[in-house]
PDB file of N, CA, C and O in Angstrom:
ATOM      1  N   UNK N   1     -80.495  50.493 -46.905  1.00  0.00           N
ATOM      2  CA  UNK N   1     -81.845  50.888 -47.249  1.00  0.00           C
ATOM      3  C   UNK N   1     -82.783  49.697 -47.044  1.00  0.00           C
ATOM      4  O   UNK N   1     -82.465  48.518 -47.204  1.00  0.00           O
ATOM      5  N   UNK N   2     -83.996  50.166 -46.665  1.00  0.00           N
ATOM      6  CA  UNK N   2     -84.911  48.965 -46.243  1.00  0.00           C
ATOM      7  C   UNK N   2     -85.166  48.206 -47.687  1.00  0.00           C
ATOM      8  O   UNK N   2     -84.886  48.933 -48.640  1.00  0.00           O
ATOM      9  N   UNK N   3     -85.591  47.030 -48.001  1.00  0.00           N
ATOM     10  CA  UNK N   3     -86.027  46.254 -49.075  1.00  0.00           C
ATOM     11  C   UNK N   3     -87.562  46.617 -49.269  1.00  0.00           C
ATOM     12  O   UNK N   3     -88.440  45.757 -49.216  1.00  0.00           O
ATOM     13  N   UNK N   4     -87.674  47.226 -49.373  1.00  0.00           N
ATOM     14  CA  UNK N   4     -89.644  47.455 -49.538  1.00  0.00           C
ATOM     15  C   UNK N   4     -90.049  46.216 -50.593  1.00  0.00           C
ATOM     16  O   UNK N   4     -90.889  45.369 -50.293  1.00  0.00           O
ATOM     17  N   UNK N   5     -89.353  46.230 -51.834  1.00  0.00           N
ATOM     18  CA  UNK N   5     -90.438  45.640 -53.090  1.00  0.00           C
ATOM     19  C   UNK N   5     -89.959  44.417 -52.532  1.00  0.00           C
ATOM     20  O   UNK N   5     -90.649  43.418 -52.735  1.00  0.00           O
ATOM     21  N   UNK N   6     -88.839  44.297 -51.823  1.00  0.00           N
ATOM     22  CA  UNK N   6     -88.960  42.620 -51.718  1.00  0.00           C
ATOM     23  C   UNK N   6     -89.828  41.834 -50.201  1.00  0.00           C
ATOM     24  O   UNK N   6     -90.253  40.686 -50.073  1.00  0.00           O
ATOM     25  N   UNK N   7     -89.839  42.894 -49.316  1.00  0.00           N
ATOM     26  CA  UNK N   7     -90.896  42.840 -48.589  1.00  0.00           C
ATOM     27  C   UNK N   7     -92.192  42.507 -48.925  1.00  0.00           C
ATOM     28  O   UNK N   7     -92.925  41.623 -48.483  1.00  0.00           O
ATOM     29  N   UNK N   8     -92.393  43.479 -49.907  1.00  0.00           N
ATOM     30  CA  UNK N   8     -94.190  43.362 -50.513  1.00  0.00           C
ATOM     31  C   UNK N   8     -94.245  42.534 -51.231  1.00  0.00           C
ATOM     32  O   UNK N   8     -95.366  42.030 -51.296  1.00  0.00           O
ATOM     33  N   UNK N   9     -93.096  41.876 -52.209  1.00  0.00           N
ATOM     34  CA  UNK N   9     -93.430  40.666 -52.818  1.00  0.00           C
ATOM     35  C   UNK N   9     -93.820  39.439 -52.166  1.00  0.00           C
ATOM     36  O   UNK N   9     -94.636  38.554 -52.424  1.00  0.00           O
ATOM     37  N   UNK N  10     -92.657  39.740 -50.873  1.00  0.00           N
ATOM     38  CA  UNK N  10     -92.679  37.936 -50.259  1.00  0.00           C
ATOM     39  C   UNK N  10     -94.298  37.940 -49.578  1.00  0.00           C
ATOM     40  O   UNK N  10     -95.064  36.984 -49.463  1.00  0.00           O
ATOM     41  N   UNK N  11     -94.487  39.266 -49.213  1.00  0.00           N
ATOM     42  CA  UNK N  11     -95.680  39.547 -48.073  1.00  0.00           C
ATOM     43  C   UNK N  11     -97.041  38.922 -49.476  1.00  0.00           C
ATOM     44  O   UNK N  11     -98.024  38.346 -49.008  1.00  0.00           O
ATOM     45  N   UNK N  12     -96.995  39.047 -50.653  1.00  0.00           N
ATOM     46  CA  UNK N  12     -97.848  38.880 -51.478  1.00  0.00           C
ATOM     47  C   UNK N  12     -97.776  37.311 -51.632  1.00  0.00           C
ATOM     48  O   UNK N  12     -98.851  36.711 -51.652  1.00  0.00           O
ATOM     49  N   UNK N  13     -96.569  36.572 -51.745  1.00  0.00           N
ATOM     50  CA  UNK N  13     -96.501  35.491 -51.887  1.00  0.00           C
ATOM     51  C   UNK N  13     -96.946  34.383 -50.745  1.00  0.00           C
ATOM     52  O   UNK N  13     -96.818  33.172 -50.922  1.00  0.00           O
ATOM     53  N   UNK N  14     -97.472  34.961 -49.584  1.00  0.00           N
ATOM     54  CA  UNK N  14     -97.976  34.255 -48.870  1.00  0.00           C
ATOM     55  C   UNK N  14     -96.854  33.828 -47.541  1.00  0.00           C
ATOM     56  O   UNK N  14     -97.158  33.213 -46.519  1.00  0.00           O
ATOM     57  N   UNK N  15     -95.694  34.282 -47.863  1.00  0.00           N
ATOM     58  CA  UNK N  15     -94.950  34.125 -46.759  1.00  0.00           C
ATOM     59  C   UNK N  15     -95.033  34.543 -45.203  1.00  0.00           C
ATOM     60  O   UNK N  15     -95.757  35.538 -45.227  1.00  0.00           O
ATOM     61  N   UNK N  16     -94.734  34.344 -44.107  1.00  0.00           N
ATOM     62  CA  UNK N  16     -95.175  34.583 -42.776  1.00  0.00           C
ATOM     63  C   UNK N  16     -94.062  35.905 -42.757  1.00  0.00           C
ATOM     64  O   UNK N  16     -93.210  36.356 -43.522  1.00  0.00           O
ATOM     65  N   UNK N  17     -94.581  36.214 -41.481  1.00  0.00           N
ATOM     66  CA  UNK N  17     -93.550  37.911 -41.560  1.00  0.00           C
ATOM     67  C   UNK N  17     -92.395  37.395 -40.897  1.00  0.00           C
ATOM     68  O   UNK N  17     -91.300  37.793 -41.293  1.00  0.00           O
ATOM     69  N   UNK N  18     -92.466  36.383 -39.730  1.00  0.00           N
ATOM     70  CA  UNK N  18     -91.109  35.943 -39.645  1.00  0.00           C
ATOM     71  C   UNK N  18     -90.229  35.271 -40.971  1.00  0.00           C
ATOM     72  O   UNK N  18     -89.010  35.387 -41.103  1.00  0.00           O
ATOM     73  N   UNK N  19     -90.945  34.699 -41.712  1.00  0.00           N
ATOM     74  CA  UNK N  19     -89.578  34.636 -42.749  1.00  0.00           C
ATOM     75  C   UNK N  19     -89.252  35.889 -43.762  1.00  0.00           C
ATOM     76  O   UNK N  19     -88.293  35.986 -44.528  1.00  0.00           O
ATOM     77  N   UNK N  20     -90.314  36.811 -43.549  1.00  0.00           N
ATOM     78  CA  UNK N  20     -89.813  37.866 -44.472  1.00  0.00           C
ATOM     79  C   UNK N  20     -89.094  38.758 -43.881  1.00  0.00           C
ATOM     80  O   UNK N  20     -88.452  39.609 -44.497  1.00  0.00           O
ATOM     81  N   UNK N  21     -89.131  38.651 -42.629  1.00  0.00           N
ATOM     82  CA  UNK N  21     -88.044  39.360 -41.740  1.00  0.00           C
ATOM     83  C   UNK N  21     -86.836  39.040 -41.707  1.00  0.00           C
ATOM     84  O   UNK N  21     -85.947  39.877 -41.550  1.00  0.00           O
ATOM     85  N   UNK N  22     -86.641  37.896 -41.836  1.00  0.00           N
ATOM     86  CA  UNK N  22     -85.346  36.871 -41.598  1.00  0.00           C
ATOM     87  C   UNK N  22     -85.114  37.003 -43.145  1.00  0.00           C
ATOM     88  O   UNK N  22     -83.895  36.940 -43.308  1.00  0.00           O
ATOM     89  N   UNK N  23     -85.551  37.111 -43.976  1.00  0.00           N
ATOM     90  CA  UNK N  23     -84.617  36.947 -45.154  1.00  0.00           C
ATOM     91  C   UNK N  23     -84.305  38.327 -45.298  1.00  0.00           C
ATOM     92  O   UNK N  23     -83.172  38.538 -45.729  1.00  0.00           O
ATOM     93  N   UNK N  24     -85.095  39.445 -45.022  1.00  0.00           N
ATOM     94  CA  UNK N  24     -84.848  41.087 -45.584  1.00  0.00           C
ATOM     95  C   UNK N  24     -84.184  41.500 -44.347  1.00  0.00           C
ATOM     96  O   UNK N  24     -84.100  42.720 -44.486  1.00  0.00           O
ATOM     97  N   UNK N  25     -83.805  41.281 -43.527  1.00  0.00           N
ATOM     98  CA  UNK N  25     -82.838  41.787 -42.059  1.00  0.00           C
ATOM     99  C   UNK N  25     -83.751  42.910 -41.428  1.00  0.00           C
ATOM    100  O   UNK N  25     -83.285  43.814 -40.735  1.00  0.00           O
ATOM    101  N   UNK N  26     -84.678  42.816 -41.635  1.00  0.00           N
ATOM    102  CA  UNK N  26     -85.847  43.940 -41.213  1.00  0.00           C
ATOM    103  C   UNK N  26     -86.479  43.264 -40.021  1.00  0.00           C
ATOM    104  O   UNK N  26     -86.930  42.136 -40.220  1.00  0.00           O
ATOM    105  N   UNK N  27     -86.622  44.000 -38.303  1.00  0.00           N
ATOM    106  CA  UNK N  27     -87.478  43.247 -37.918  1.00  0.00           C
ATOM    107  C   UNK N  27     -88.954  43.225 -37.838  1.00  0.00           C
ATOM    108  O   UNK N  27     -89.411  44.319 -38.167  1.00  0.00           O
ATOM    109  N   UNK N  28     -89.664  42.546 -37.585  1.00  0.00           N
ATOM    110  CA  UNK N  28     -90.661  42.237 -37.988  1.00  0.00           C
ATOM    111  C   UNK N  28     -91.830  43.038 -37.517  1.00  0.00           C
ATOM    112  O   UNK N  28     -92.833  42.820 -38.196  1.00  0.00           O
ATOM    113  N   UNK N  29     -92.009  43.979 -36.467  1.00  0.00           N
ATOM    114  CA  UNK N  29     -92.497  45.346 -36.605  1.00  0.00           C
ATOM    115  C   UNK N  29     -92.303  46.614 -37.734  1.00  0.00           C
ATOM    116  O   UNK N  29     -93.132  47.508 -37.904  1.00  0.00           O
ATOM    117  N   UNK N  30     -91.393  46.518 -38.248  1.00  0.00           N
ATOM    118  CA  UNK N  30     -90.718  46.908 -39.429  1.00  0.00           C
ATOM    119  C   UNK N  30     -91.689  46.878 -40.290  1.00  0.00           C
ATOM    120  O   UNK N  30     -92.460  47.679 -40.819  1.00  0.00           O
ATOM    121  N   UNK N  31     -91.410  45.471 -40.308  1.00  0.00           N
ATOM    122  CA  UNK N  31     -92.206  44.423 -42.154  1.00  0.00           C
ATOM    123  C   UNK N  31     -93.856  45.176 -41.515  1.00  0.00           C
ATOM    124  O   UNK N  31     -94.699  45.858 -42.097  1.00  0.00           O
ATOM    125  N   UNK N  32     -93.795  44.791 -40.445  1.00  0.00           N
ATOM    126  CA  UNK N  32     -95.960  44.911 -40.476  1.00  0.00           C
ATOM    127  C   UNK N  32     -95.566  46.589 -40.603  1.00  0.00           C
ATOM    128  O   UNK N  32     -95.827  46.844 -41.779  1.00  0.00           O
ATOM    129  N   UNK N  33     -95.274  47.322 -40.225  1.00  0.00           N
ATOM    130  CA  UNK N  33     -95.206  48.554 -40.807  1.00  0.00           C
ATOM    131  C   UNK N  33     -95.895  49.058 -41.805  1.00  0.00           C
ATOM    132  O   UNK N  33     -96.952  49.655 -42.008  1.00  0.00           O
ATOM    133  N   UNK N  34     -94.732  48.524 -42.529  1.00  0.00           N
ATOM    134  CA  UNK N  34     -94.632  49.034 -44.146  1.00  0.00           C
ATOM    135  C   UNK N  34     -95.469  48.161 -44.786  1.00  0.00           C
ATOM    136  O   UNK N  34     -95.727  48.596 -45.909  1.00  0.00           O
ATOM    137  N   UNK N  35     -96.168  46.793 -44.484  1.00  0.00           N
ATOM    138  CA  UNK N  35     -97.149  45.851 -45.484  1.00  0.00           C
ATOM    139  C   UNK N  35     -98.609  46.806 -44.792  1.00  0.00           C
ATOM    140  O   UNK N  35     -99.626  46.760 -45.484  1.00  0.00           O
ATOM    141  N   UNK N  36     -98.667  47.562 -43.583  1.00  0.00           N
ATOM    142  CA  UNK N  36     -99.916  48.177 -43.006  1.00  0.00           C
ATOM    143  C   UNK N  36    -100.245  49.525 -44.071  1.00  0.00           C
ATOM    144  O   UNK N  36    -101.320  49.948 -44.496  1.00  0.00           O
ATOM    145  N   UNK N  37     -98.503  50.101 -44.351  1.00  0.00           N
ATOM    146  CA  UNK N  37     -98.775  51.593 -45.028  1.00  0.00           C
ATOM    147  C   UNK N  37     -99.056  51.292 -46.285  1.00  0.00           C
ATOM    148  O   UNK N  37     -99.725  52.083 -46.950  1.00  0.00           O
ATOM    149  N   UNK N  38     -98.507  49.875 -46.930  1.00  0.00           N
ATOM    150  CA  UNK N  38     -98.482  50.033 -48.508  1.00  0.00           C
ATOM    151  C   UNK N  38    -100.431  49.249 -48.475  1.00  0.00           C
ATOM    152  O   UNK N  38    -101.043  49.300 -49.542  1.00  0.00           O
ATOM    153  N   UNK N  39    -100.968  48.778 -47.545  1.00  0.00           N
ATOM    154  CA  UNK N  39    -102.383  48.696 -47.464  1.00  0.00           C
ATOM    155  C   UNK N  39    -103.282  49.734 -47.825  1.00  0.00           C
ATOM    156  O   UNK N  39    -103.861  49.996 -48.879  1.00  0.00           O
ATOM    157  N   UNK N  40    -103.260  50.328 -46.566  1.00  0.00           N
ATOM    158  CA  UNK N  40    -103.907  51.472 -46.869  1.00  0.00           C
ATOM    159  C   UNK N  40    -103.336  52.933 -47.433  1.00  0.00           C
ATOM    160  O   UNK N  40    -103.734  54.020 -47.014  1.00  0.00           O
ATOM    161  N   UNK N  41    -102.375  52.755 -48.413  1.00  0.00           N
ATOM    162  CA  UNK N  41    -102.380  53.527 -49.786  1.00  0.00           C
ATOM    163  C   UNK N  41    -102.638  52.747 -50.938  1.00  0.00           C
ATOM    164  O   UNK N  41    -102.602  53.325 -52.024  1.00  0.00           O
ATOM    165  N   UNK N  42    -102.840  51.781 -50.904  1.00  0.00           N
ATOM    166  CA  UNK N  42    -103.197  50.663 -52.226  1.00  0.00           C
ATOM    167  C   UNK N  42    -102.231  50.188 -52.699  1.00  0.00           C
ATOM    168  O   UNK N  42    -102.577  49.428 -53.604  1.00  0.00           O
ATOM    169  N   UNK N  43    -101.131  50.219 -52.576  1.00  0.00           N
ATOM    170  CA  UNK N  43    -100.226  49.725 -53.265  1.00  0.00           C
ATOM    171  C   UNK N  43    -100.248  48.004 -53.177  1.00  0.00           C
ATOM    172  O   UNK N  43    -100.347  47.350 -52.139  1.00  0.00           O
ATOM    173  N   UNK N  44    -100.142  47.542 -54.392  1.00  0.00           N
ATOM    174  CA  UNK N  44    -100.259  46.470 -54.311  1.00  0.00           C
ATOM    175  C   UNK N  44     -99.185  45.509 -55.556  1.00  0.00           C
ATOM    176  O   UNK N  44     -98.554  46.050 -56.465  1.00  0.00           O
ATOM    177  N   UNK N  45     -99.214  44.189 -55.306  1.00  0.00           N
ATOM    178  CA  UNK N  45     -98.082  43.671 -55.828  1.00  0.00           C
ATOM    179  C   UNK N  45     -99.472  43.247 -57.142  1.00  0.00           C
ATOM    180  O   UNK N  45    -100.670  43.216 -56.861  1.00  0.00           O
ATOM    181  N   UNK N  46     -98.924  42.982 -58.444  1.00  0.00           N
ATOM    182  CA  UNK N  46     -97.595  43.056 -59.000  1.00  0.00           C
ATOM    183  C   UNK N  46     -97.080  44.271 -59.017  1.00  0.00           C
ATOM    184  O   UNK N  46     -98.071  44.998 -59.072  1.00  0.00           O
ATOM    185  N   UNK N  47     -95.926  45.089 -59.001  1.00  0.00           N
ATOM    186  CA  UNK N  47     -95.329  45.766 -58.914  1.00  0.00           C
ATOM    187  C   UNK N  47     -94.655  46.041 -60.109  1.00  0.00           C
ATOM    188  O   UNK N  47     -93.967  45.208 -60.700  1.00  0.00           O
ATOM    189  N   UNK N  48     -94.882  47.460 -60.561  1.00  0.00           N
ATOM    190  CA  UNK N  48     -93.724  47.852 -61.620  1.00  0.00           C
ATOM    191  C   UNK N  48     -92.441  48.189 -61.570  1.00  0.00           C
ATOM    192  O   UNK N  48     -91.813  48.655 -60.619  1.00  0.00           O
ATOM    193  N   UNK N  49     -91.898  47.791 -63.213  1.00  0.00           N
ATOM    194  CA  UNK N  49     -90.464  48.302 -62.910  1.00  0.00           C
ATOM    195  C   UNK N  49     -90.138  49.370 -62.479  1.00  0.00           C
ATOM    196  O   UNK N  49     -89.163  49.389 -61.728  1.00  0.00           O
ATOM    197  N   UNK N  50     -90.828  50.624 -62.798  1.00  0.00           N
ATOM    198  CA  UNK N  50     -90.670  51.932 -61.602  1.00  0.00           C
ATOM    199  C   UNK N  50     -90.549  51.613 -60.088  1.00  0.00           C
ATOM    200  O   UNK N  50     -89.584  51.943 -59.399  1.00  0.00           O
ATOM    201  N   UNK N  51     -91.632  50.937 -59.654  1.00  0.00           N
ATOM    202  CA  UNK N  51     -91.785  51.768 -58.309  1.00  0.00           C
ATOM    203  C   UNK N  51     -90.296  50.067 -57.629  1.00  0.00           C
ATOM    204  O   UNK N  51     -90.463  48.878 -57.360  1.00  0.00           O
ATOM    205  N   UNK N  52     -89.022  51.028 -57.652  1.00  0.00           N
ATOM    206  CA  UNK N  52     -87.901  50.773 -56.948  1.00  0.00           C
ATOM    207  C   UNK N  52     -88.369  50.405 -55.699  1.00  0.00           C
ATOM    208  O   UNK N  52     -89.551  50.300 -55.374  1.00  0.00           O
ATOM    209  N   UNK N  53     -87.046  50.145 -54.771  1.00  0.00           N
ATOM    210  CA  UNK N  53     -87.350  50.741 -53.021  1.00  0.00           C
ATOM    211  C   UNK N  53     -87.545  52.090 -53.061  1.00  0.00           C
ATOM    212  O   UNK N  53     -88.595  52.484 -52.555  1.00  0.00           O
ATOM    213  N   UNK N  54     -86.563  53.171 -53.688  1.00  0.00           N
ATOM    214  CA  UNK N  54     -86.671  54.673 -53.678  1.00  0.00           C
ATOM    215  C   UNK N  54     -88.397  55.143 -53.549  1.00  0.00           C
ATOM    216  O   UNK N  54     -88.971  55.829 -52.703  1.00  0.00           O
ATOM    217  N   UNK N  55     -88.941  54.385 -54.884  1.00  0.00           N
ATOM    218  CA  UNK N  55     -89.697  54.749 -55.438  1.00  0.00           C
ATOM    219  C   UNK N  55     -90.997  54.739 -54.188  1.00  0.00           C
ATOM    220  O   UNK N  55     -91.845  55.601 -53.961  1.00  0.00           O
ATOM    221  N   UNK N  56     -90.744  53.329 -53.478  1.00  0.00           N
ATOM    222  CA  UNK N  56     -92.097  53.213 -52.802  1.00  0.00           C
ATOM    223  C   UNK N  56     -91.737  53.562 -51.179  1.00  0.00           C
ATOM    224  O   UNK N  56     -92.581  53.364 -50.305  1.00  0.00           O
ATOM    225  N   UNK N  57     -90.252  54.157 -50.845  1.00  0.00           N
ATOM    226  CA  UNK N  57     -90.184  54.625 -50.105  1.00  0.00           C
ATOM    227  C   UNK N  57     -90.743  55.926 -50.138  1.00  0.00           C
ATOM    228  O   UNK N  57     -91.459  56.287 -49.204  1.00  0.00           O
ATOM    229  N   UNK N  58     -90.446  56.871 -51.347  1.00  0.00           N
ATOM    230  CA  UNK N  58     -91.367  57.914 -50.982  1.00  0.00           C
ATOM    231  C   UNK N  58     -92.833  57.966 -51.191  1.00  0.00           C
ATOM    232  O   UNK N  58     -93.363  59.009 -50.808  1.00  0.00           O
ATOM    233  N   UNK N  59     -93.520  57.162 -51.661  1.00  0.00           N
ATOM    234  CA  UNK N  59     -94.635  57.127 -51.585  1.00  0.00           C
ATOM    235  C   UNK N  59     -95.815  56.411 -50.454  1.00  0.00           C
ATOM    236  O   UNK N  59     -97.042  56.435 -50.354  1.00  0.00           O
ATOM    237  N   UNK N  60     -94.745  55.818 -49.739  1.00  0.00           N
ATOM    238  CA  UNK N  60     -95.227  55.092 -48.256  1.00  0.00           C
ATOM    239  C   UNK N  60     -94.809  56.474 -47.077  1.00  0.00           C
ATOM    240  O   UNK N  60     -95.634  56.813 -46.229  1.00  0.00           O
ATOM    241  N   UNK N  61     -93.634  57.062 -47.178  1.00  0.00           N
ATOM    242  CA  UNK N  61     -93.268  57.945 -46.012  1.00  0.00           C
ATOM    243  C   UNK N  61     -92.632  59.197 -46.786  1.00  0.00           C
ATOM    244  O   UNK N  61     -91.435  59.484 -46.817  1.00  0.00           O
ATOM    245  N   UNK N  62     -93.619  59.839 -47.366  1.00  0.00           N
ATOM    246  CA  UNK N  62     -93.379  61.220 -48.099  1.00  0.00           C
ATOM    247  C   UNK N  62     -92.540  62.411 -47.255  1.00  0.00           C
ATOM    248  O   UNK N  62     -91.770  63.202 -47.798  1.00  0.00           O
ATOM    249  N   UNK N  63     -92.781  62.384 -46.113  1.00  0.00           N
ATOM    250  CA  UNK N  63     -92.236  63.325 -44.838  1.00  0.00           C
ATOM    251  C   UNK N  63     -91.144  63.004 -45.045  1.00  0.00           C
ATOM    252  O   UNK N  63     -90.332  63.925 -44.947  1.00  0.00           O
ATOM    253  N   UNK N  64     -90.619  61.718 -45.389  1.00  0.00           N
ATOM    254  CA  UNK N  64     -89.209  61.663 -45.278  1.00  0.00           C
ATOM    255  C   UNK N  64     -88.448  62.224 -46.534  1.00  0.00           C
ATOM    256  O   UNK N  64     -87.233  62.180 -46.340  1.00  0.00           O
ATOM    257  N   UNK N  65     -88.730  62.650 -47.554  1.00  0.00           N
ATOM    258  CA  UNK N  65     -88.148  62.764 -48.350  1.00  0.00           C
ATOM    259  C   UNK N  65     -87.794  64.319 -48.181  1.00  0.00           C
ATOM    260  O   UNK N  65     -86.646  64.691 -48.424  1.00  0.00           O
ATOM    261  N   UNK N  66     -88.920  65.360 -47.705  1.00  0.00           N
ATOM    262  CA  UNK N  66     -88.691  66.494 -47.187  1.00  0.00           C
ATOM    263  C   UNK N  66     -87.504  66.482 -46.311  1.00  0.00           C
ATOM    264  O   UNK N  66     -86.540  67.187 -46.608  1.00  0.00           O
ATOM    265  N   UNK N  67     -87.493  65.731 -45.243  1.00  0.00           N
ATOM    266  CA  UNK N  67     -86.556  65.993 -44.093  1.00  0.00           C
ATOM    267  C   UNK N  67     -84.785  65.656 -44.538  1.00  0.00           C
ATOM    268  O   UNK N  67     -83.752  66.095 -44.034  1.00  0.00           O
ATOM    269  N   UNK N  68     -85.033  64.587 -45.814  1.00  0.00           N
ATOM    270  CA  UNK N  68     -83.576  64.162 -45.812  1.00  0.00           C
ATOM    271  C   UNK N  68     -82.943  64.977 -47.664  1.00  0.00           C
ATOM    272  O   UNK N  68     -82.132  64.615 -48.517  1.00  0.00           O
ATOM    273  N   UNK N  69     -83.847  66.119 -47.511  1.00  0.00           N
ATOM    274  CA  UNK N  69     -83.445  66.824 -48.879  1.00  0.00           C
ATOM    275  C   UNK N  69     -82.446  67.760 -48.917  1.00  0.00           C
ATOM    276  O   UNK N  69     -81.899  68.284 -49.888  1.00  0.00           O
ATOM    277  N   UNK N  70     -82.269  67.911 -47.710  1.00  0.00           N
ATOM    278  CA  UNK N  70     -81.074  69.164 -47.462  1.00  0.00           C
ATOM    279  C   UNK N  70     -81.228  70.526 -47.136  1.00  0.00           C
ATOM    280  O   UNK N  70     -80.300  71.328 -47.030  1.00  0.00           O
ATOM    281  N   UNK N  71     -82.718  70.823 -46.942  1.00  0.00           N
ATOM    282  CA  UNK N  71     -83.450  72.392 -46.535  1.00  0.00           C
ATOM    283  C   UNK N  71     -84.197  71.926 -45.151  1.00  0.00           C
ATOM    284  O   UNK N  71     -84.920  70.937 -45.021  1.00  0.00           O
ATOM    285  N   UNK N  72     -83.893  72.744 -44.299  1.00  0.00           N
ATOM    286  CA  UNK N  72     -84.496  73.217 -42.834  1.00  0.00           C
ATOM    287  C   UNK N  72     -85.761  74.119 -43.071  1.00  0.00           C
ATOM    288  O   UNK N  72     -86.259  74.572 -44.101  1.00  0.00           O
ATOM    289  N   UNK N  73     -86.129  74.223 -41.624  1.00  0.00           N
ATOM    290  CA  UNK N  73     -87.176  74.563 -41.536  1.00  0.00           C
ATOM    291  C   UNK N  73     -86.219  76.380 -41.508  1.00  0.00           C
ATOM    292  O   UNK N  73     -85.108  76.808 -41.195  1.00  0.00           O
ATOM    293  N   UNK N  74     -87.715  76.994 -42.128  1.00  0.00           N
ATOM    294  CA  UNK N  74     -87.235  78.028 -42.092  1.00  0.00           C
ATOM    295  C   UNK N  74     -87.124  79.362 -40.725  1.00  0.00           C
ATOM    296  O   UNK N  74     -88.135  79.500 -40.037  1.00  0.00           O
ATOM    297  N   UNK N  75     -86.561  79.775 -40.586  1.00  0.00           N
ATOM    298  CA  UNK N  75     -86.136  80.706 -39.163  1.00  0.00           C
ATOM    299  C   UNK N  75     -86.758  81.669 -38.972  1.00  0.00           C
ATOM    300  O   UNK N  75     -86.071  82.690 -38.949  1.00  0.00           O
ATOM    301  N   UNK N  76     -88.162  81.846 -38.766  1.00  0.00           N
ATOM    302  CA  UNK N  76     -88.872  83.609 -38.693  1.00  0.00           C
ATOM    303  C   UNK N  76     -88.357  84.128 -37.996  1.00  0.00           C
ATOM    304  O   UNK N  76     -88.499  85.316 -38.285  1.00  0.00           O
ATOM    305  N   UNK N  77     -87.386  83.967 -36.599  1.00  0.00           N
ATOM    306  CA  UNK N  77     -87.267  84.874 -35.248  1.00  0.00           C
ATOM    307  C   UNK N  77     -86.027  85.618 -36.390  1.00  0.00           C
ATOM    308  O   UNK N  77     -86.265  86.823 -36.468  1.00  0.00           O
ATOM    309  N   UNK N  78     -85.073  85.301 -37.072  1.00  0.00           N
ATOM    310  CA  UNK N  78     -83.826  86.221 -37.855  1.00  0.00           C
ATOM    311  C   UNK N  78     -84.421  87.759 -37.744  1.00  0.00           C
ATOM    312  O   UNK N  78     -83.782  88.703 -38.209  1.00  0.00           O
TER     313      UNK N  78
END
């Protein structure tokens, strides 16, 4: 699973994206990704004990949580 909160921490702490890449095994299109989506939804560090990786994975890429829930799209032609 990707590291989100530790992404957004280091990304808060002033670190360059190459070292936040290199320490989270994420590459660094990745990291600007997810520091671009958690921008413009506001999310911002400090961070609570809620919002996990889970947590801010679904709230950065909501589509995904649909797709990996276990229900298909439904079949009108039947």
């Amino acid at each position: 699973m990707i590291q989100y909160r530790k992404i957004l921490e280091m990304a808060q702490e002033g670190l360059s994206l190459r070292t936040v890449s290199a320490s989270t095994g994420h590459g660094r299109p990745k990291v600007t990704e997810i520091l671009q989506l958690a921008k413009e939804k506001g999310l911002e560090c400090p961070l609570t004990e809620e919002m996990d990786d889970h947590w801010i994975e679904e709230f950065l890429y909501p589509y995904k949580a649909i797709e990996n829930s276990g229900y298909g799209m439904i079949d009108f032609e039947l």
